Amino acid sequence: MNKTALARAAVTCAVLHLLAPPALACDDCDCDDTPAEATAAAPAAPPHHKLALVRVQAAAPTSLPTNIPTTRETVTREDIERTINATDAEDALKYLPSLLVRKRYIGDYNHAILSSRASGTGNSARSAVYADGILLSNYLGNGVGGLSFPPRWGLVTPEEIERVDVMYGPFSAAYPGNSAGAVVDYVTRMPTRFEAHAKLGFVTQPFELYGTKATYRAWQASAALGDRKGAFSWWLGLNRTDSDGQPLTYANRLAATGTAPTNGRPVTGAVLVPNSSGQPWYMLGSATQYATRQDHLKLKLAYDLTPTLRASYVLGAWRNEADGHSESWLRDAAGNAVYSGTVSIDGRQFAALNGGDFPLTHEKLLHLMHGLSVKSHGGGEWDWELAASLYDYRKDDKRQNAAGNPQPGARTGGAGTLADGSGTGWHTLALKGVWHPAGSGHVVDLGLQQDAYQLRYLTSSVSGNYLADGPGALAGNVRGDTRLQAAYVQDAWLPAEDWKAVLGLRAEHWQARNGHTDFSATAGQDYAARSGNHLSPKAALSWQAAHDWVLKASVGRAVRMPTVSELYGATSTTNSQYVNDPGLKPEKSWTGELSAQGAAGPFQSRLTLFAEDTRDSLYSQTVFDAAANKNISRVQNVDRIATRGLEATLGAADWLAPGLDLSASLTYTDSRIKANAGFVATPGDTLDKWQPNIPRWRATATAAWRLDEHWSASLAARYSGRQFRTLNNADVNGFAYMGVSRYATADLRLLWKIDRQWSTAFGIDNLNNDKYWNFHPYPQRSYAAELKFDL
């Protein structure tokens, strides 16, 4: 075995032997626990990998299952420090195979959705994100709109991450059908001695697009303390982010809607460009330019009740104040900015501008997270865990000017709306067990779970001062609850020396109740309760086919239940509308993969074939209605989507030069709509079209070089091919507002460890300044600098 493989095997062996009883061999480990003196006396023999069952004896390094032979990827604290200009927790996933987080700016709290192999950036409910086993994914809805439903990334900061583990696909019975895309688990730090950390960071982004030319900046500061004394350990972390992002939306008018001028005010400054469908339209100004200030607090306590029993508590608090600005580029003959009224552009008259074209928003949010667990890890015949968590929208207010209250008057008050999401949240309860039947060679995971979600979203009209006044007349109201109760069992065993098998079954009971929607002050509707029962089988098999190669096969069924918002969430704002469907069917998927993983010379590689067949896929399709000047969205069941693909990874450590580590991935995906009774514009217009937001090709590559003990540098690149946003693939121009474009970007990072305590880093993201889109524009070239202190 080469030096790199030996080194990696040694590390793997050391870690797993800390976790497993000495009598058990490690997964992917070359040693067989032979005493040192016997090894010295015996002749050298070629190392031989063994498949074995992992039994956790110490505190688990991850909440992911240990005995599922399926695709998993990991990024560690050292990886993040060396290769990623990380300002938010989701940045840790940046270079992992087949993953993308739709992060639009630093502190993006309402659109940063995770995409995976067969799930696009509009499907937040098809992935599962946890932090230390506590659910961060927001299954109150799917995608964006209203309260918005990305994972609550803000409850984890980059500085507290120890490692991130990702499991691709719904292959563990321990997770609900939302795991169809991927399961992500953030493992955060708990100290073993006293430690203190502080960090200052700064990012600047020169931005130029359409009629905007400006520089946007973000500042971050964080501090953390922790210690362990005997059986008690604690961690306290604070983080502040002050970020100005680039504009995300644009006021516009289709050129074809222009008419002969009558009373329109002549204006200049409009920018004529093709829209995502290739039609010419005028861009009139920018909107949704967020200035956001976020505070994060995390308190973690742990106490070892016995040497094999630990109690843990986590408190997370996240506060956000965000102002959404907008700016008109239109100027009248006197050079004044124009925000309202009928306008004439290039000799054509267009519909009157109003407060919906150039909105102003102000949001105040305070979200709290609690997590409590008691867990045994004795490595005996039984281990168990009891865990509960609560996520609470303690305060969630969004204020916005009304259509009839345009700028500049709207800057100081006037009519508007107040949307209140307080009382929304979710809680989870789980009892898990791991049974090691004596002498049986089996490891059995089993558990009972309950996840409950509560949506409360009240929108009121404000007739006086929308910036300060309390709620007025009811404009819209959404209420509803869902609950998922589940029992699962999963058995792993070794049918032969070079084989590992896993069988699992998940049984679920789902309920939706208390559904109510007020479409206005005079129109409301209650919905009947619903329930359903579902079974999701899982199976996996791995074979040590050769000395350095393992073959793995996995298959699993996932049932993704409709969310509260999809069932009941009919909301309407100044420039958007969302129509719910209380009769939606659950989404049902079968997913399979076949992998070959191993080493060849200095390289470690993996090749994975994957396939997913989804029935009744849940999709929110948005179409812009030019006449109404509104985005109209409807959730619908798409009868069948079929996905087939191939994923390849390659990595090497200390290749060509000492300290030079390389990693790369390439994914090909063919994901198409095979059957759909619905349509977007005409019957059949979605058949054999690409699933939205799934590119055919995507790739990553990273080169990280430890020059010496003080300096390291990295260069990383990402590529994503052509994709569509709409079900009928009508958005043929990806390089436009509302389009989804291909992109190729490169990122640079230089780290200087000044001494044992101080370090500094400089980075550039989007080094080549690619101007790319995912409905909204992504950041352009950004420069980052940070200074850290670690004690």
mmCIF file of C-alpha atoms in Angstrom, residues 606-759:
data_model
loop_
_atom_site.group_PDB
_atom_site.id
_atom_site.type_symbol
_atom_site.label_atom_id
_atom_site.label_comp_id
_atom_site.label_asym_id
_atom_site.label_seq_id
_atom_site.Cartn_x
_atom_site.Cartn_y
_atom_site.Cartn_z
ATOM 1 C CA ARG A 606 -15.619 6.580 -6.036
ATOM 2 C CA LEU A 607 -17.983 5.927 -8.922
ATOM 3 C CA THR A 608 -21.727 5.937 -8.172
ATOM 4 C CA LEU A 609 -24.690 5.163 -10.391
ATOM 5 C CA PHE A 610 -27.902 6.605 -8.950
ATOM 6 C CA ALA A 611 -31.562 6.535 -9.952
ATOM 7 C CA GLU A 612 -34.764 7.972 -8.520
ATOM 8 C CA ASP A 613 -38.363 7.471 -9.600
ATOM 9 C CA THR A 614 -40.810 9.911 -7.991
ATOM 10 C CA ARG A 615 -44.597 9.768 -8.162
ATOM 11 C CA ASP A 616 -46.842 12.725 -7.279
ATOM 12 C CA SER A 617 -43.882 15.073 -6.989
ATOM 13 C CA LEU A 618 -44.844 18.240 -5.137
ATOM 14 C CA TYR A 619 -43.992 21.358 -7.107
ATOM 15 C CA SER A 620 -44.742 25.027 -6.710
ATOM 16 C CA GLN A 621 -44.814 26.554 -10.168
ATOM 17 C CA THR A 622 -44.631 30.337 -10.414
ATOM 18 C CA VAL A 623 -45.729 32.281 -13.475
ATOM 19 C CA PHE A 624 -45.490 36.063 -13.773
ATOM 20 C CA ASP A 625 -48.836 37.572 -14.820
ATOM 21 C CA ALA A 626 -47.970 40.814 -16.642
ATOM 22 C CA ALA A 627 -51.562 42.080 -16.633
ATOM 23 C CA ALA A 628 -51.908 41.643 -12.880
ATOM 24 C CA ASN A 629 -48.246 42.562 -12.272
ATOM 25 C CA LYS A 630 -48.109 39.604 -9.863
ATOM 26 C CA ASN A 631 -46.289 36.314 -9.458
ATOM 27 C CA ILE A 632 -48.955 33.590 -9.361
ATOM 28 C CA SER A 633 -47.875 30.331 -7.706
ATOM 29 C CA ARG A 634 -49.701 27.052 -7.399
ATOM 30 C CA VAL A 635 -48.592 23.822 -5.758
ATOM 31 C CA GLN A 636 -49.389 20.762 -7.818
ATOM 32 C CA ASN A 637 -48.676 17.043 -7.948
ATOM 33 C CA VAL A 638 -46.531 16.134 -10.953
ATOM 34 C CA ASP A 639 -47.401 12.531 -11.807
ATOM 35 C CA ARG A 640 -43.905 11.128 -12.401
ATOM 36 C CA ILE A 641 -40.318 12.368 -12.565
ATOM 37 C CA ALA A 642 -37.486 9.974 -13.433
ATOM 38 C CA THR A 643 -33.848 10.718 -12.641
ATOM 39 C CA ARG A 644 -30.748 8.788 -13.685
ATOM 40 C CA GLY A 645 -27.172 9.834 -13.098
ATOM 41 C CA LEU A 646 -23.520 9.115 -12.531
ATOM 42 C CA GLU A 647 -21.286 10.670 -9.882
ATOM 43 C CA ALA A 648 -17.495 10.321 -9.752
ATOM 44 C CA THR A 649 -15.032 11.582 -7.142
ATOM 45 C CA LEU A 650 -11.252 11.596 -7.014
ATOM 46 C CA GLY A 651 -8.850 12.626 -4.262
ATOM 47 C CA ALA A 652 -5.178 12.455 -3.380
ATOM 48 C CA ALA A 653 -3.088 13.590 -0.422
ATOM 49 C CA ASP A 654 0.526 14.798 -0.686
ATOM 50 C CA TRP A 655 0.408 14.314 -4.459
ATOM 51 C CA LEU A 656 3.249 15.719 -6.581
ATOM 52 C CA ALA A 657 4.427 17.833 -3.637
ATOM 53 C CA PRO A 658 4.362 17.397 0.155
ATOM 54 C CA GLY A 659 1.254 19.012 1.607
ATOM 55 C CA LEU A 660 -0.608 19.207 -1.729
ATOM 56 C CA ASP A 661 -4.105 17.690 -1.464
ATOM 57 C CA LEU A 662 -6.433 17.386 -4.435
ATOM 58 C CA SER A 663 -10.127 16.543 -4.645
ATOM 59 C CA ALA A 664 -12.615 16.650 -7.502
ATOM 60 C CA SER A 665 -16.103 15.495 -8.387
ATOM 61 C CA LEU A 666 -18.160 15.225 -11.565
ATOM 62 C CA THR A 667 -21.903 14.544 -11.744
ATOM 63 C CA TYR A 668 -24.089 13.811 -14.750
ATOM 64 C CA THR A 669 -27.866 13.850 -14.214
ATOM 65 C CA ASP A 670 -30.776 13.188 -16.546
ATOM 66 C CA SER A 671 -33.960 14.206 -14.700
ATOM 67 C CA ARG A 672 -37.165 14.493 -16.708
ATOM 68 C CA ILE A 673 -40.916 14.771 -16.251
ATOM 69 C CA LYS A 674 -42.379 11.532 -17.613
ATOM 70 C CA ALA A 675 -46.062 12.014 -16.791
ATOM 71 C CA ASN A 676 -48.085 15.050 -15.744
ATOM 72 C CA ALA A 677 -51.810 15.661 -15.978
ATOM 73 C CA GLY A 678 -51.202 19.330 -15.246
ATOM 74 C CA PHE A 679 -49.538 21.938 -17.416
ATOM 75 C CA VAL A 680 -48.178 25.479 -17.358
ATOM 76 C CA ALA A 681 -49.551 27.079 -20.522
ATOM 77 C CA THR A 682 -50.942 24.293 -22.751
ATOM 78 C CA PRO A 683 -51.746 20.620 -22.041
ATOM 79 C CA GLY A 684 -48.672 18.399 -22.350
ATOM 80 C CA ASP A 685 -46.177 21.255 -22.294
ATOM 81 C CA THR A 686 -44.223 19.728 -19.394
ATOM 82 C CA LEU A 687 -43.819 16.180 -20.732
ATOM 83 C CA ASP A 688 -40.202 15.028 -21.165
ATOM 84 C CA LYS A 689 -39.007 18.401 -19.931
ATOM 85 C CA TRP A 690 -36.108 18.729 -17.492
ATOM 86 C CA GLN A 691 -36.914 18.807 -13.786
ATOM 87 C CA PRO A 692 -36.417 22.415 -12.662
ATOM 88 C CA ASN A 693 -33.113 23.440 -11.117
ATOM 89 C CA ILE A 694 -31.324 20.167 -11.888
ATOM 90 C CA PRO A 695 -28.317 20.734 -14.192
ATOM 91 C CA ARG A 696 -27.167 17.999 -16.538
ATOM 92 C CA TRP A 697 -23.524 18.505 -15.527
ATOM 93 C CA ARG A 698 -21.908 19.814 -12.376
ATOM 94 C CA ALA A 699 -18.362 19.588 -11.088
ATOM 95 C CA THR A 700 -16.062 20.694 -8.288
ATOM 96 C CA ALA A 701 -12.285 20.741 -7.913
ATOM 97 C CA THR A 702 -10.098 21.810 -5.001
ATOM 98 C CA ALA A 703 -6.325 22.041 -4.628
ATOM 99 C CA ALA A 704 -5.092 22.789 -1.107
ATOM 100 C CA TRP A 705 -1.390 23.195 -0.373
ATOM 101 C CA ARG A 706 0.221 23.316 3.073
ATOM 102 C CA LEU A 707 3.361 25.247 2.213
ATOM 103 C CA ASP A 708 4.735 24.891 5.754
ATOM 104 C CA GLU A 709 3.456 24.942 9.317
ATOM 105 C CA HIS A 710 2.405 28.589 8.964
ATOM 106 C CA TRP A 711 1.142 29.016 5.409
ATOM 107 C CA SER A 712 -1.463 27.229 3.320
ATOM 108 C CA ALA A 713 -3.269 28.153 0.118
ATOM 109 C CA SER A 714 -6.203 26.735 -1.797
ATOM 110 C CA LEU A 715 -7.814 27.185 -5.182
ATOM 111 C CA ALA A 716 -11.291 25.764 -5.743
ATOM 112 C CA ALA A 717 -13.605 25.729 -8.736
ATOM 113 C CA ARG A 718 -17.263 24.911 -9.296
ATOM 114 C CA TYR A 719 -19.234 24.359 -12.473
ATOM 115 C CA SER A 720 -22.944 23.918 -13.117
ATOM 116 C CA GLY A 721 -24.479 23.414 -16.542
ATOM 117 C CA ARG A 722 -27.679 24.619 -18.149
ATOM 118 C CA GLN A 723 -30.876 24.243 -16.172
ATOM 119 C CA PHE A 724 -34.436 25.541 -16.095
ATOM 120 C CA ARG A 725 -36.685 27.090 -13.467
ATOM 121 C CA THR A 726 -40.080 26.300 -14.979
ATOM 122 C CA LEU A 727 -41.791 22.950 -15.420
ATOM 123 C CA ASN A 728 -42.286 23.572 -19.154
ATOM 124 C CA ASN A 729 -38.666 24.774 -19.604
ATOM 125 C CA ALA A 730 -39.920 28.007 -21.175
ATOM 126 C CA ASP A 731 -37.130 30.028 -19.522
ATOM 127 C CA VAL A 732 -34.664 29.560 -22.360
ATOM 128 C CA ASN A 733 -32.443 32.476 -21.332
ATOM 129 C CA GLY A 734 -30.745 31.684 -18.042
ATOM 130 C CA PHE A 735 -28.715 34.899 -17.912
ATOM 131 C CA ALA A 736 -31.600 37.152 -16.885
ATOM 132 C CA TYR A 737 -33.703 38.065 -13.896
ATOM 133 C CA MET A 738 -35.904 35.033 -13.089
ATOM 134 C CA GLY A 739 -33.611 32.772 -15.141
ATOM 135 C CA VAL A 740 -31.285 29.983 -13.980
ATOM 136 C CA SER A 741 -27.916 30.071 -15.691
ATOM 137 C CA ARG A 742 -24.903 27.861 -16.028
ATOM 138 C CA TYR A 743 -21.839 29.061 -14.166
ATOM 139 C CA ALA A 744 -18.147 28.438 -13.680
ATOM 140 C CA THR A 745 -16.499 30.113 -10.716
ATOM 141 C CA ALA A 746 -13.174 29.906 -8.903
ATOM 142 C CA ASP A 747 -12.381 30.752 -5.273
ATOM 143 C CA LEU A 748 -9.025 31.522 -3.663
ATOM 144 C CA ARG A 749 -7.967 31.357 -0.009
ATOM 145 C CA LEU A 750 -4.629 32.082 1.678
ATOM 146 C CA LEU A 751 -4.217 31.196 5.380
ATOM 147 C CA TRP A 752 -1.363 32.402 7.601
ATOM 148 C CA LYS A 753 -1.034 30.861 11.060
ATOM 149 C CA ILE A 754 1.047 33.550 12.685
ATOM 150 C CA ASP A 755 1.626 31.508 15.820
ATOM 151 C CA ARG A 756 -0.237 28.990 17.947
ATOM 152 C CA GLN A 757 -2.939 31.517 18.855
ATOM 153 C CA TRP A 758 -3.206 34.008 16.007
ATOM 154 C CA SER A 759 -4.113 33.455 12.373
#
